[in-house]
Coordinates of C-alpha atoms and ligand atoms in Angstrom, one line a residue:
X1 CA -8.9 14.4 9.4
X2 CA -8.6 17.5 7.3
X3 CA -7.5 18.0 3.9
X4 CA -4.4 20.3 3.2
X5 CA -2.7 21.5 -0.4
X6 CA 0.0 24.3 -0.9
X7 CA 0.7 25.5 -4.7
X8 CA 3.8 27.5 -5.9
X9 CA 2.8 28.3 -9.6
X10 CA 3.6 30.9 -11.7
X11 CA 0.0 31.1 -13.3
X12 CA -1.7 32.3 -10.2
X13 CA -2.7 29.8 -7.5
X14 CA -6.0 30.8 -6.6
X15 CA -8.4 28.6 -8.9
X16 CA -5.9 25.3 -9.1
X17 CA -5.9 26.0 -5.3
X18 CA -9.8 26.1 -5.2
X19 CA -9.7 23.2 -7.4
X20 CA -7.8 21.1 -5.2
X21 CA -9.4 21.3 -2.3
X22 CA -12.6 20.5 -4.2
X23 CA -10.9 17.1 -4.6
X24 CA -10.0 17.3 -1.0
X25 CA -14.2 18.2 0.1
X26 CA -14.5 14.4 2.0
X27 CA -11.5 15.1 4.3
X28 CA -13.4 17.8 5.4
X29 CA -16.3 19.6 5.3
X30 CA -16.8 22.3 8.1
X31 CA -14.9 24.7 6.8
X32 CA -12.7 25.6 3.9
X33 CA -9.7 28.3 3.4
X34 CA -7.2 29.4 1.3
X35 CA -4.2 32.3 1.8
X36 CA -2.5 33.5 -0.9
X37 CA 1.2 35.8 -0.9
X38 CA 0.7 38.1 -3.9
X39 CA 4.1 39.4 -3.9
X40 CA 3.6 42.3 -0.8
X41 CA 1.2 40.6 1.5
X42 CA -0.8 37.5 2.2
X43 CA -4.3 37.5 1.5
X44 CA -6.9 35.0 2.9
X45 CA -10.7 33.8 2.9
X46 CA -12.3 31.3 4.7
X47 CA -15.3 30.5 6.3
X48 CA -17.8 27.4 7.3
X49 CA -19.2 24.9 4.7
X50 CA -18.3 23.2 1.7
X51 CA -15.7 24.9 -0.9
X52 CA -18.5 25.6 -3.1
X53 CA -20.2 27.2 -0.5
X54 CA -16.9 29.2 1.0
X55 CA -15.8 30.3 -2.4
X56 CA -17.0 32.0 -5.5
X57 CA -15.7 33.9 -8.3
X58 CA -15.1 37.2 -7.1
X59 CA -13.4 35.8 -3.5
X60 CA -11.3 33.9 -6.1
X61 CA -10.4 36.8 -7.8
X62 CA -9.7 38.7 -4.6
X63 CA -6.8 36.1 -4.2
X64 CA -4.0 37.0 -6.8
X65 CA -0.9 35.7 -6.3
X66 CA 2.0 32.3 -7.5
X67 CA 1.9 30.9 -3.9
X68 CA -0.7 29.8 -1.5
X69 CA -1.7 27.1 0.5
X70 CA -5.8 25.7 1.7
X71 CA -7.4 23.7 3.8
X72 CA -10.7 22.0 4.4
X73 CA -11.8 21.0 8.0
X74 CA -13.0 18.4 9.7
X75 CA -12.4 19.4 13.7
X76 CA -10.5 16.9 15.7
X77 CA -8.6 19.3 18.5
X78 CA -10.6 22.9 18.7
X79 CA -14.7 23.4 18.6
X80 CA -15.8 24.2 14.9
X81 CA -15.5 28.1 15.4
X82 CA -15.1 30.5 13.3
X83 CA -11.4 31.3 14.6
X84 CA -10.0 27.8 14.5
X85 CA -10.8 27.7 10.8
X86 CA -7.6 27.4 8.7
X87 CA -5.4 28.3 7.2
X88 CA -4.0 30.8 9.8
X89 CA -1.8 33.4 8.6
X90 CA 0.4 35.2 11.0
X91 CA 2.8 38.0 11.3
X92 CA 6.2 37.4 13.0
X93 CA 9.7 39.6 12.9
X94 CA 8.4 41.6 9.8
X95 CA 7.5 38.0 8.2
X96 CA 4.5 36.9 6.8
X97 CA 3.5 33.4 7.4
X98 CA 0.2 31.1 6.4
X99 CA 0.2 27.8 7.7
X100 CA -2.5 24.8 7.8
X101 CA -2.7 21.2 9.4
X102 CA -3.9 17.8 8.9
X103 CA -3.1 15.6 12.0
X104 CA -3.2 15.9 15.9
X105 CA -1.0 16.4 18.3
X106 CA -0.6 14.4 21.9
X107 CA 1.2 16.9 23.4
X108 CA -0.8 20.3 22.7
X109 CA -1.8 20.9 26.3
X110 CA 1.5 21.0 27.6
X111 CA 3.3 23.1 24.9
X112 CA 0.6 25.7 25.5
X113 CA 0.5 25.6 28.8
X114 CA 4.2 26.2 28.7
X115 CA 4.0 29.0 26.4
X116 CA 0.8 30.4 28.4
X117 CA 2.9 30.6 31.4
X118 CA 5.2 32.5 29.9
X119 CA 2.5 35.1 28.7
X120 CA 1.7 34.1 25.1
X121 CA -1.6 34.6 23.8
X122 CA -3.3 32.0 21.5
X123 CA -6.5 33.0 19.5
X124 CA -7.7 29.9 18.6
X125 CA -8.4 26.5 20.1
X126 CA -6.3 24.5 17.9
X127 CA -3.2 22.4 17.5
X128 CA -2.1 24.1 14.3
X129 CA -1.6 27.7 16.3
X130 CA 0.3 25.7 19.0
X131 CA 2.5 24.2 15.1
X132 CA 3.0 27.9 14.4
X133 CA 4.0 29.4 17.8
X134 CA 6.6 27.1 18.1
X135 CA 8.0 27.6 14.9
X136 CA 8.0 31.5 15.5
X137 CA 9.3 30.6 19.2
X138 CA 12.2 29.1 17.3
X139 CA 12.8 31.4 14.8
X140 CA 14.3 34.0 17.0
X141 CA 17.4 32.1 17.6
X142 CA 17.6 30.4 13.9
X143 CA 19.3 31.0 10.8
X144 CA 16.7 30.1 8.5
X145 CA 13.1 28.9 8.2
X146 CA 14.2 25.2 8.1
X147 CA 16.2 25.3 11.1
X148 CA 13.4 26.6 12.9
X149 CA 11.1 24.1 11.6
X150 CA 13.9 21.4 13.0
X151 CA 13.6 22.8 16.1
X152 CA 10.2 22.5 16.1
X153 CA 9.9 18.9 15.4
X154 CA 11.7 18.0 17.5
X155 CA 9.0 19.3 20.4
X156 CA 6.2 17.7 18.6
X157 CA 5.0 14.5 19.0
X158 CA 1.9 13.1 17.7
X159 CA 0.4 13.5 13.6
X160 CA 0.7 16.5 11.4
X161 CA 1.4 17.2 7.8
X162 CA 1.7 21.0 7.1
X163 CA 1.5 23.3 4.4
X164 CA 3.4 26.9 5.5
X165 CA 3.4 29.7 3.1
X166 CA 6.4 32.1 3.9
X167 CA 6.4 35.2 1.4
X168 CA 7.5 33.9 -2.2
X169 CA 8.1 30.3 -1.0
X170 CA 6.2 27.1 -0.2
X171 CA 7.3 24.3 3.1
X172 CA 5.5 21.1 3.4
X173 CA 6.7 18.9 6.2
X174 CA 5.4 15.6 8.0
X175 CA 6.0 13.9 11.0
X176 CA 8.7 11.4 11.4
X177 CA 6.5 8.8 11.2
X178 CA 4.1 9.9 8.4
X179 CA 0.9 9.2 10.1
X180 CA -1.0 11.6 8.1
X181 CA -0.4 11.4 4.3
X182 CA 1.1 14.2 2.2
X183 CA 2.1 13.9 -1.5
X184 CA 4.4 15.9 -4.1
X185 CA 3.2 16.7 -7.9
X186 CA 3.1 18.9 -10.6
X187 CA 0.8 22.2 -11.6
X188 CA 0.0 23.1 -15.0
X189 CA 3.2 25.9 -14.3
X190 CA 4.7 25.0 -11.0
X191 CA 4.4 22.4 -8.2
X192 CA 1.7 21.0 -6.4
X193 CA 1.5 19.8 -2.4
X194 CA -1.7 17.7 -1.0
X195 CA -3.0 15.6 1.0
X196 CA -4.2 13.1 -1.2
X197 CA -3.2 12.2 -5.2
X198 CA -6.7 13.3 -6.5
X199 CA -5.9 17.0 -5.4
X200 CA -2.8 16.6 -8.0
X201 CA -5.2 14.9 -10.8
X202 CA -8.3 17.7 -10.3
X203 CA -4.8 20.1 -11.9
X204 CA -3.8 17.4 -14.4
X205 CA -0.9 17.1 -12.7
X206 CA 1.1 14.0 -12.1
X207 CA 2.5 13.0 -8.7
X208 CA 6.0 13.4 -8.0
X209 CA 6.2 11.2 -5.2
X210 CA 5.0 11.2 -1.4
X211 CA 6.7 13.5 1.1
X212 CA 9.0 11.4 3.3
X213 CA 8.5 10.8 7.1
X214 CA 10.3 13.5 8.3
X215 CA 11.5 15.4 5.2
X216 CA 11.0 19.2 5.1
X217 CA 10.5 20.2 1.4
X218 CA 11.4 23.9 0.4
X219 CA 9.5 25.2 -2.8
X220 CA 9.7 28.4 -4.8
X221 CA 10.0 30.0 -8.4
X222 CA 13.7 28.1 -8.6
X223 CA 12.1 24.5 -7.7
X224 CA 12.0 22.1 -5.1
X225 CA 14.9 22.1 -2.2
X226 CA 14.2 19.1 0.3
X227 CA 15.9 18.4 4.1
X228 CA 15.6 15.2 5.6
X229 CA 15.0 16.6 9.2
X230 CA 14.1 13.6 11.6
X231 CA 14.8 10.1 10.9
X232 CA 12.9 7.3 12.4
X233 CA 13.4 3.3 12.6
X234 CA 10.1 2.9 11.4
X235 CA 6.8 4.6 10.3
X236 CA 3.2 4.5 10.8
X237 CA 0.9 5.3 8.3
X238 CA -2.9 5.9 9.2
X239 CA -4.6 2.1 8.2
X240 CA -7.6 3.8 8.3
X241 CA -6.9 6.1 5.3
X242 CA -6.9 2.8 3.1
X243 CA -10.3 1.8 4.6
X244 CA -12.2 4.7 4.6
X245 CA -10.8 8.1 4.7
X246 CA -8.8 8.4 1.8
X247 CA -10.4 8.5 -2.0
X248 CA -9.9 5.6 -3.8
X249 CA -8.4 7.2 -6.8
X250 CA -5.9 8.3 -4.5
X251 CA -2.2 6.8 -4.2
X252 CA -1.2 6.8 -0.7
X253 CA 2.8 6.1 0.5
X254 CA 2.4 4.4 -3.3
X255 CA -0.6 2.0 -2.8
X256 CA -3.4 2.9 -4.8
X257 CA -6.5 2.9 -2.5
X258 CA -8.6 1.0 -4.7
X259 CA -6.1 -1.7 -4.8
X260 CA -6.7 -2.1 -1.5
X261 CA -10.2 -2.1 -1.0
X262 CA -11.2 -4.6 -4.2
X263 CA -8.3 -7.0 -2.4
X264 CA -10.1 -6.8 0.9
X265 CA -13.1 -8.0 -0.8
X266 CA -12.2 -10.5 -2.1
X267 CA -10.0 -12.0 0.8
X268 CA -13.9 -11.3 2.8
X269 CA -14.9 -14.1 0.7
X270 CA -11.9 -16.2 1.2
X271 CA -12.3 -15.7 5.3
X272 CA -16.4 -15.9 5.0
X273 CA -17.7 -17.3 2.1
X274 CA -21.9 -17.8 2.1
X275 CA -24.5 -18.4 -0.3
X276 CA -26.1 -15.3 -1.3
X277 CA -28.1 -14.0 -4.6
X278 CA -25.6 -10.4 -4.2
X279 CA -23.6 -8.7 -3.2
X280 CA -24.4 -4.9 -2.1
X281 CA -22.0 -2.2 -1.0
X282 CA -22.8 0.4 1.5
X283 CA -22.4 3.5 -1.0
X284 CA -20.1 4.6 -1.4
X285 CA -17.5 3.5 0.4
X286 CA -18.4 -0.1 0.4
X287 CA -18.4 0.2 -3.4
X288 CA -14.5 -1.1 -4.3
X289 CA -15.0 -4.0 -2.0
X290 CA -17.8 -5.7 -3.0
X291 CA -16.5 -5.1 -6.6
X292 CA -13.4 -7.5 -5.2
X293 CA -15.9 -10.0 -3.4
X294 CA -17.9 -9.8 -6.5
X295 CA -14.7 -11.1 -8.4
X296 CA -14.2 -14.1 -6.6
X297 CA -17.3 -15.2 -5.1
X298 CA -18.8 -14.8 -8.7
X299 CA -22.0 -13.0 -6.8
X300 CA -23.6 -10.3 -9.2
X301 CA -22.6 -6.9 -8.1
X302 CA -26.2 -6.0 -7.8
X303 CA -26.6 -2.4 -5.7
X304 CA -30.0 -2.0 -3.8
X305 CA -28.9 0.8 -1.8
X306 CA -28.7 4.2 -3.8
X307 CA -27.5 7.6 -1.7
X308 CA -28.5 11.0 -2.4
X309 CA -25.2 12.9 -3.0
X310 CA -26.6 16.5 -2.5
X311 CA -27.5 16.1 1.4
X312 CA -25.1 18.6 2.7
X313 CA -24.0 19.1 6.5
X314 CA -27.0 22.3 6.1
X315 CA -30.0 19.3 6.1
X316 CA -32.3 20.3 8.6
X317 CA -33.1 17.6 11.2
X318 CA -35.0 19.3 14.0
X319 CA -36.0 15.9 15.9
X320 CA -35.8 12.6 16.2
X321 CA -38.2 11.5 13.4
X322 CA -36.6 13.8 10.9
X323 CA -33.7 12.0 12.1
X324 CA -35.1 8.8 10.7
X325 CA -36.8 10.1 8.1
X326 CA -33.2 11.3 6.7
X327 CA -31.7 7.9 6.4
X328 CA -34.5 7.1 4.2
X329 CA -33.6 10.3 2.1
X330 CA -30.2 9.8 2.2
X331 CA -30.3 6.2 1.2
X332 CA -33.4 4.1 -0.8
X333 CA -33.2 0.4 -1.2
X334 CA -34.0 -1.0 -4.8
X335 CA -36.9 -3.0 -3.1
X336 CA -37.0 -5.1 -6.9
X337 CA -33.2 -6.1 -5.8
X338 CA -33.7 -7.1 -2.5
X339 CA -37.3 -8.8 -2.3
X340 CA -37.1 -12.5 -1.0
X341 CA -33.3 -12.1 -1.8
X342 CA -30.0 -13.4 0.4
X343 CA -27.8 -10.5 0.1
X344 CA -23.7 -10.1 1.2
X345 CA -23.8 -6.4 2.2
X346 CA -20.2 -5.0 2.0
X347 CA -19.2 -1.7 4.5
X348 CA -16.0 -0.5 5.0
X349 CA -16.2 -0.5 8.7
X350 CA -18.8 -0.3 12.0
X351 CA -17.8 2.3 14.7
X352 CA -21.1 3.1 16.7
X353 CA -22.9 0.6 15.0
X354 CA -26.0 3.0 14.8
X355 CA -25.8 3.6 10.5
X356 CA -25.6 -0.6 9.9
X357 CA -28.6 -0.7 11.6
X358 CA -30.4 1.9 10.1
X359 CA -29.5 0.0 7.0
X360 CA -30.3 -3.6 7.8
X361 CA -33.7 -2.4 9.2
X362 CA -33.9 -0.2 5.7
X363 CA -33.2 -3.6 3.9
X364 CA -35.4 -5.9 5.5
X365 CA -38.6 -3.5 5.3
X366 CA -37.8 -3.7 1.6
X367 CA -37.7 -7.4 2.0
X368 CA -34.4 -9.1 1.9
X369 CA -34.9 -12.7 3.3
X370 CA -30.9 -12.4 4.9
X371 CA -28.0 -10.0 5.1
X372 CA -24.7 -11.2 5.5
X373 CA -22.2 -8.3 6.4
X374 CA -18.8 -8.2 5.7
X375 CA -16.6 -5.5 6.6
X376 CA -13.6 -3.8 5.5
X377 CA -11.9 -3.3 8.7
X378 CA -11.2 -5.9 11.8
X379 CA -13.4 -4.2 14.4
X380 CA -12.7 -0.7 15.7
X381 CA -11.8 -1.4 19.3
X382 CA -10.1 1.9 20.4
X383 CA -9.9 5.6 20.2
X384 CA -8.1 7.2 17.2
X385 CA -5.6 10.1 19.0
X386 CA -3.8 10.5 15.8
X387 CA -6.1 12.9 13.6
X388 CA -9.5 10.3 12.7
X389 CA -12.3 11.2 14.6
X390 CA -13.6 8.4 16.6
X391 CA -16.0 8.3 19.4
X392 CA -15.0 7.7 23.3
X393 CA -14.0 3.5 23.4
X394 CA -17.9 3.0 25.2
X395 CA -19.3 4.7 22.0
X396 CA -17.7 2.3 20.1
X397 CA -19.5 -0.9 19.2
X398 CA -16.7 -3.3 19.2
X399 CA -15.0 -2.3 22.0
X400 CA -16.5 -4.8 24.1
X401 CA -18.4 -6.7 21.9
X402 CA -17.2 -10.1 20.1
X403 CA -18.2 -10.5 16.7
X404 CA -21.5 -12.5 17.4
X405 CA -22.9 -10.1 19.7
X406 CA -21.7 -7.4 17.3
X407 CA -23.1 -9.2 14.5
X408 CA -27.0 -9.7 17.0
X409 CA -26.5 -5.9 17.4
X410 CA -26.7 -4.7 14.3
X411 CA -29.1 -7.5 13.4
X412 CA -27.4 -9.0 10.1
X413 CA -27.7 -12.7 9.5
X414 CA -24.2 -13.1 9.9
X415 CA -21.0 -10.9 10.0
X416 CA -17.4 -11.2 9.3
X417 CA -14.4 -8.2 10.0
X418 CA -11.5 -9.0 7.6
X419 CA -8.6 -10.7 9.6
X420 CA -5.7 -7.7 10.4
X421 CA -3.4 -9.9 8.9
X422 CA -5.6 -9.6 5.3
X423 CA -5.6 -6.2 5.8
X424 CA -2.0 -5.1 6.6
X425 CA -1.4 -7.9 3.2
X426 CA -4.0 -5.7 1.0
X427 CA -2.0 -2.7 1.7
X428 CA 1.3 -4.5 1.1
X429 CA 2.9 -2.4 4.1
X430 CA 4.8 -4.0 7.2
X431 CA 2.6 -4.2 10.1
X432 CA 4.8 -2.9 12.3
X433 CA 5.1 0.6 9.5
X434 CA 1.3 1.2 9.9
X435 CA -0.5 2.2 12.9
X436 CA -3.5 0.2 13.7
X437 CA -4.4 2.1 16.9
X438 CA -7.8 1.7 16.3
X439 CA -7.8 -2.0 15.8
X440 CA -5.0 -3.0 18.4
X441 CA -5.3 -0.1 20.8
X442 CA -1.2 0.2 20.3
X443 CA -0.3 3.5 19.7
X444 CA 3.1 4.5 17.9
X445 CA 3.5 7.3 20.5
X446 CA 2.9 7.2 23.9
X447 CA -1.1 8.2 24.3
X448 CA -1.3 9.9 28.0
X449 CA -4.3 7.2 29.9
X450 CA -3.6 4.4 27.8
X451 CA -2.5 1.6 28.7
X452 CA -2.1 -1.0 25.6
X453 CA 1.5 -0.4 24.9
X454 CA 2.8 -2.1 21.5
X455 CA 6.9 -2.4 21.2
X456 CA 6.6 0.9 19.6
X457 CA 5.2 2.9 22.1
X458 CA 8.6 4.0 23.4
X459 CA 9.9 4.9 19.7
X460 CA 9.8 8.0 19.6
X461 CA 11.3 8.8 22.7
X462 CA 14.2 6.3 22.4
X463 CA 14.9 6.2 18.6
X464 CA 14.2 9.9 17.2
X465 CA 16.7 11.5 15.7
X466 CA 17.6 14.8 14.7
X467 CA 19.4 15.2 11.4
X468 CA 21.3 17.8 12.0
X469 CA 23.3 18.0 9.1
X470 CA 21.3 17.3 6.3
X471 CA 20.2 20.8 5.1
X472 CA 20.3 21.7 1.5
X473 CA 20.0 18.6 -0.4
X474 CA 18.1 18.9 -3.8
X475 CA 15.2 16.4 -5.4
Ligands
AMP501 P1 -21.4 4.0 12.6 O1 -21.1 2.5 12.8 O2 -22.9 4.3 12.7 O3 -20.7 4.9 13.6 O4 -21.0 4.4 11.1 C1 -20.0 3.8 10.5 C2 -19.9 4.3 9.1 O5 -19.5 5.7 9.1 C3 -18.8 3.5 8.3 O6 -19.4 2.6 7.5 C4 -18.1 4.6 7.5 O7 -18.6 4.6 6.2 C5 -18.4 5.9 8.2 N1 -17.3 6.3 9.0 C6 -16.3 5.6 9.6 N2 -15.5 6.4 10.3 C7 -16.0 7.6 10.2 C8 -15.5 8.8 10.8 N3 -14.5 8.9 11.6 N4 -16.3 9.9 10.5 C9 -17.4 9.9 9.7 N5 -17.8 8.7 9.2 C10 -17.1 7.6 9.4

């Protein structure tokens, strides 16, 4: 997970930098950062919590300079410390670099065990310093930033979308199979790189277009230079970014997330149509699909669950009943909507299992007569390696649960997953270019202790290409 944005813009990037990564809070909220070159060096400040609690006026001020890049956390490789917060800036050949991540790679241990072996230090836990040392490994014997960059993807393997911030210019790159979203726009005065579409809108910007699979992108006071480094012969986008991660004002590889959702919910009542009085989202993810199953199952949209937006990651739950008591804070059923009621209740997905519980127990004590889930996803069956955080595969509900005993688990009076099929259709994508890891336990790189093998687990191995070549070509 993780949320990343890098701004070249010749009204200072600080603020629209800050403002992005407001946008960006749900990918991420352990820890926030931003580095900033002001000309002569690169400044940075970071530290744990949410933006608004990392950042204020004066650290903001602190921060002068037309290129930067941030990033907000949410730890997949590396313990939430305060060294593995990003961005990292580093120092190499005289050079001043910043960098930052969103992804995961499957092959960190062995690149730094090679590189420990041959006596390099590391002074964090993460993936992203393991992004960086290679690239300053490569450096040494290359002509320019985007040759070394080449060389470095081509020893990666795994997710990663970066932001790098070399001095007065800006590199965005992602891997050759895009895993991990990463989109091009406009600032009021320059350009604009995020994760996700909303960063772009929170500048009144307007998106340019998604970075490519594979395509470095060079930016600086003279515009946009882009290199088409690896070429693939297919992709994978993250599925789960269109059920839950991304926003759903965002437009992801060109599919606006909403789209997405409000089609899911309404093919939920094409697979499992039922009598009901409602239907209720989980907020507020569930929110855009039971707007679609509203649509076509002509159900009022009724909510009965309403969430308290200010419980921050600082709540304090000491034990077990302050445990409980905080579902009750952070959600209250509309007891006048749900007593003696039959209501569809609409999530975007079950991974433990534990939260529709919580809420089908909320819901009955405030007496709904039944509660039909439907849910976003097909069941969550398998690990995420890629960059979503996802318990072990015993954690996970589904893993070896069919959809009745799911369904006698969490207690509902019936439950439907959407089909795969319905989903990979919603986001209008070719199966075989998204990666469903998660649903199909088929990775689109080889996982190290996994077995399920789908025809692409060989891909990247067999099929990768270096574009040697292709340097210098203009957007
Ligand atoms: P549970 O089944 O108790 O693990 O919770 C599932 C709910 O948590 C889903 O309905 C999502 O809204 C949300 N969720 C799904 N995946 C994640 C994740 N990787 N991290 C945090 N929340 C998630």
């Amino acid at each position: 997970m993780c949320g990343i944005v890098g701004i070249v813009d010749a009204g200072g990037v600080s603020l629209p930098l800050y403002y992005a990564l407001y946008a960006l809070q749900h990918r991420g909220q352990e820890s926030a950062g931003i580095s900033v070159f002001d000309g002569d060096r690169l400044r940075k400040h970071k530290g744990p919590g949410l933006v608004a609690e990392v950042f204020d006026t004066e650290t903001l001020k602190g921060l002068p300079g037309e290129v930067g890049i941030g990033h907000v956390r949410y730890p997949t490789t590396g313990a939430n410390t305060p060294e593995n917060i990003q961005p990292f800036n580093f120092q190499f050949m005289g050079r001043s670099f910043a960098i930052a991540h969103n992804g995961n790679l499957v092959n960190t241990r062995e690149l730094r065990s090679a590189f420990e072996h041959a006596g390099q230090i590391f002074c964090t836990t993460t993936d992203t310093e393991v992004i960086a040392t290679l690239i300053a490994d490569e450096l040494r014997r290359s002509a320019s930033i985007e040759d070394a960059v080449r060389l470095c993807m081509a020893r990666l393997r795994g997710s990663y979308s970066v932001v790098m911030a070399n001095e007065g210019a800006l590199y965005a790159f992602r891997d050759p199979l895009g895993i991990k979203p990463l989109c091009l726009g406009t600032s009021p005065g320059g350009y604009i790189v995020a994760s996700e579409s909303v960063a772009i809108d929170a500048l009144s910007g307007h998106l340019i277009r998604d970075i490519a699979p594979g395509e470095l992108v060079r930016i600086n006071a003279d515009g946009i230079s882009s290199t088409q480094i690896a070429i693939a012969n297919r992709v994978a986008h993250c599925i789960f970014e269109y059920i839950y991660f991304a926003r759903a004002d965002s437009i992801i590889d060109g599919v606006l997330v909403y789209d997405v959702r409000r089609t899911i919910g309404q093919k939920l009542h094409e697979e499992a149509p039922v009598e009901a009085d409602a239907v209720c989202p989980v907020p507020d993810s569930g929110t855009a699909y039971a707007i679609g199953h509203s649509q076509v199952s002509g159900l009022p949209f009724l909510e009965s669950l309403i969430k308290n937006r200010y419980m921050g990651r600082t709540f304090i739950m000491p034990t077990q009943v302050a445990r409980e008591q905080a579902v009750r804070i952070k959600l209250n059923p509309i007891r006048k909507h749900l007593e003696g009621k039959a209501i569809v209740l609409i999530d975007d997905s079950i991974v433990r299992g534990t939260t529709s519980r919580r809420i089908l127990q909320l819901m009955r004590d405030a007496g709904a007569r039944e509660v039909h889930m439907r849910i976003g996803s097909p069941p969550i069956k398998a690990p995420c390696y890629l960059g979503v955080d996802m318990p072990t595969r015993e954690e996970l509900i589904a893993s070896t649960r069919d959809q009745d005993e799911v369904c006698a688990s969490v207690t509902a009076t019936s439950l439907h997953y959407i089909s795969l099929e319905a989903l990979v259709r919603a986001i209008g994508h070719d199966c075989d270019n998204l990666c469903t890891g998660c649903l199909t336990g088929c990775y689109p790189v080889p996982i190290e202790g996994e077995t399920a093998r789908a025809r692409v687990v060989d891909f990247v191995d067999d099929t990768f290409q270096l574009n040697l070549d292709s340097f210098g070509g203009t957007t």
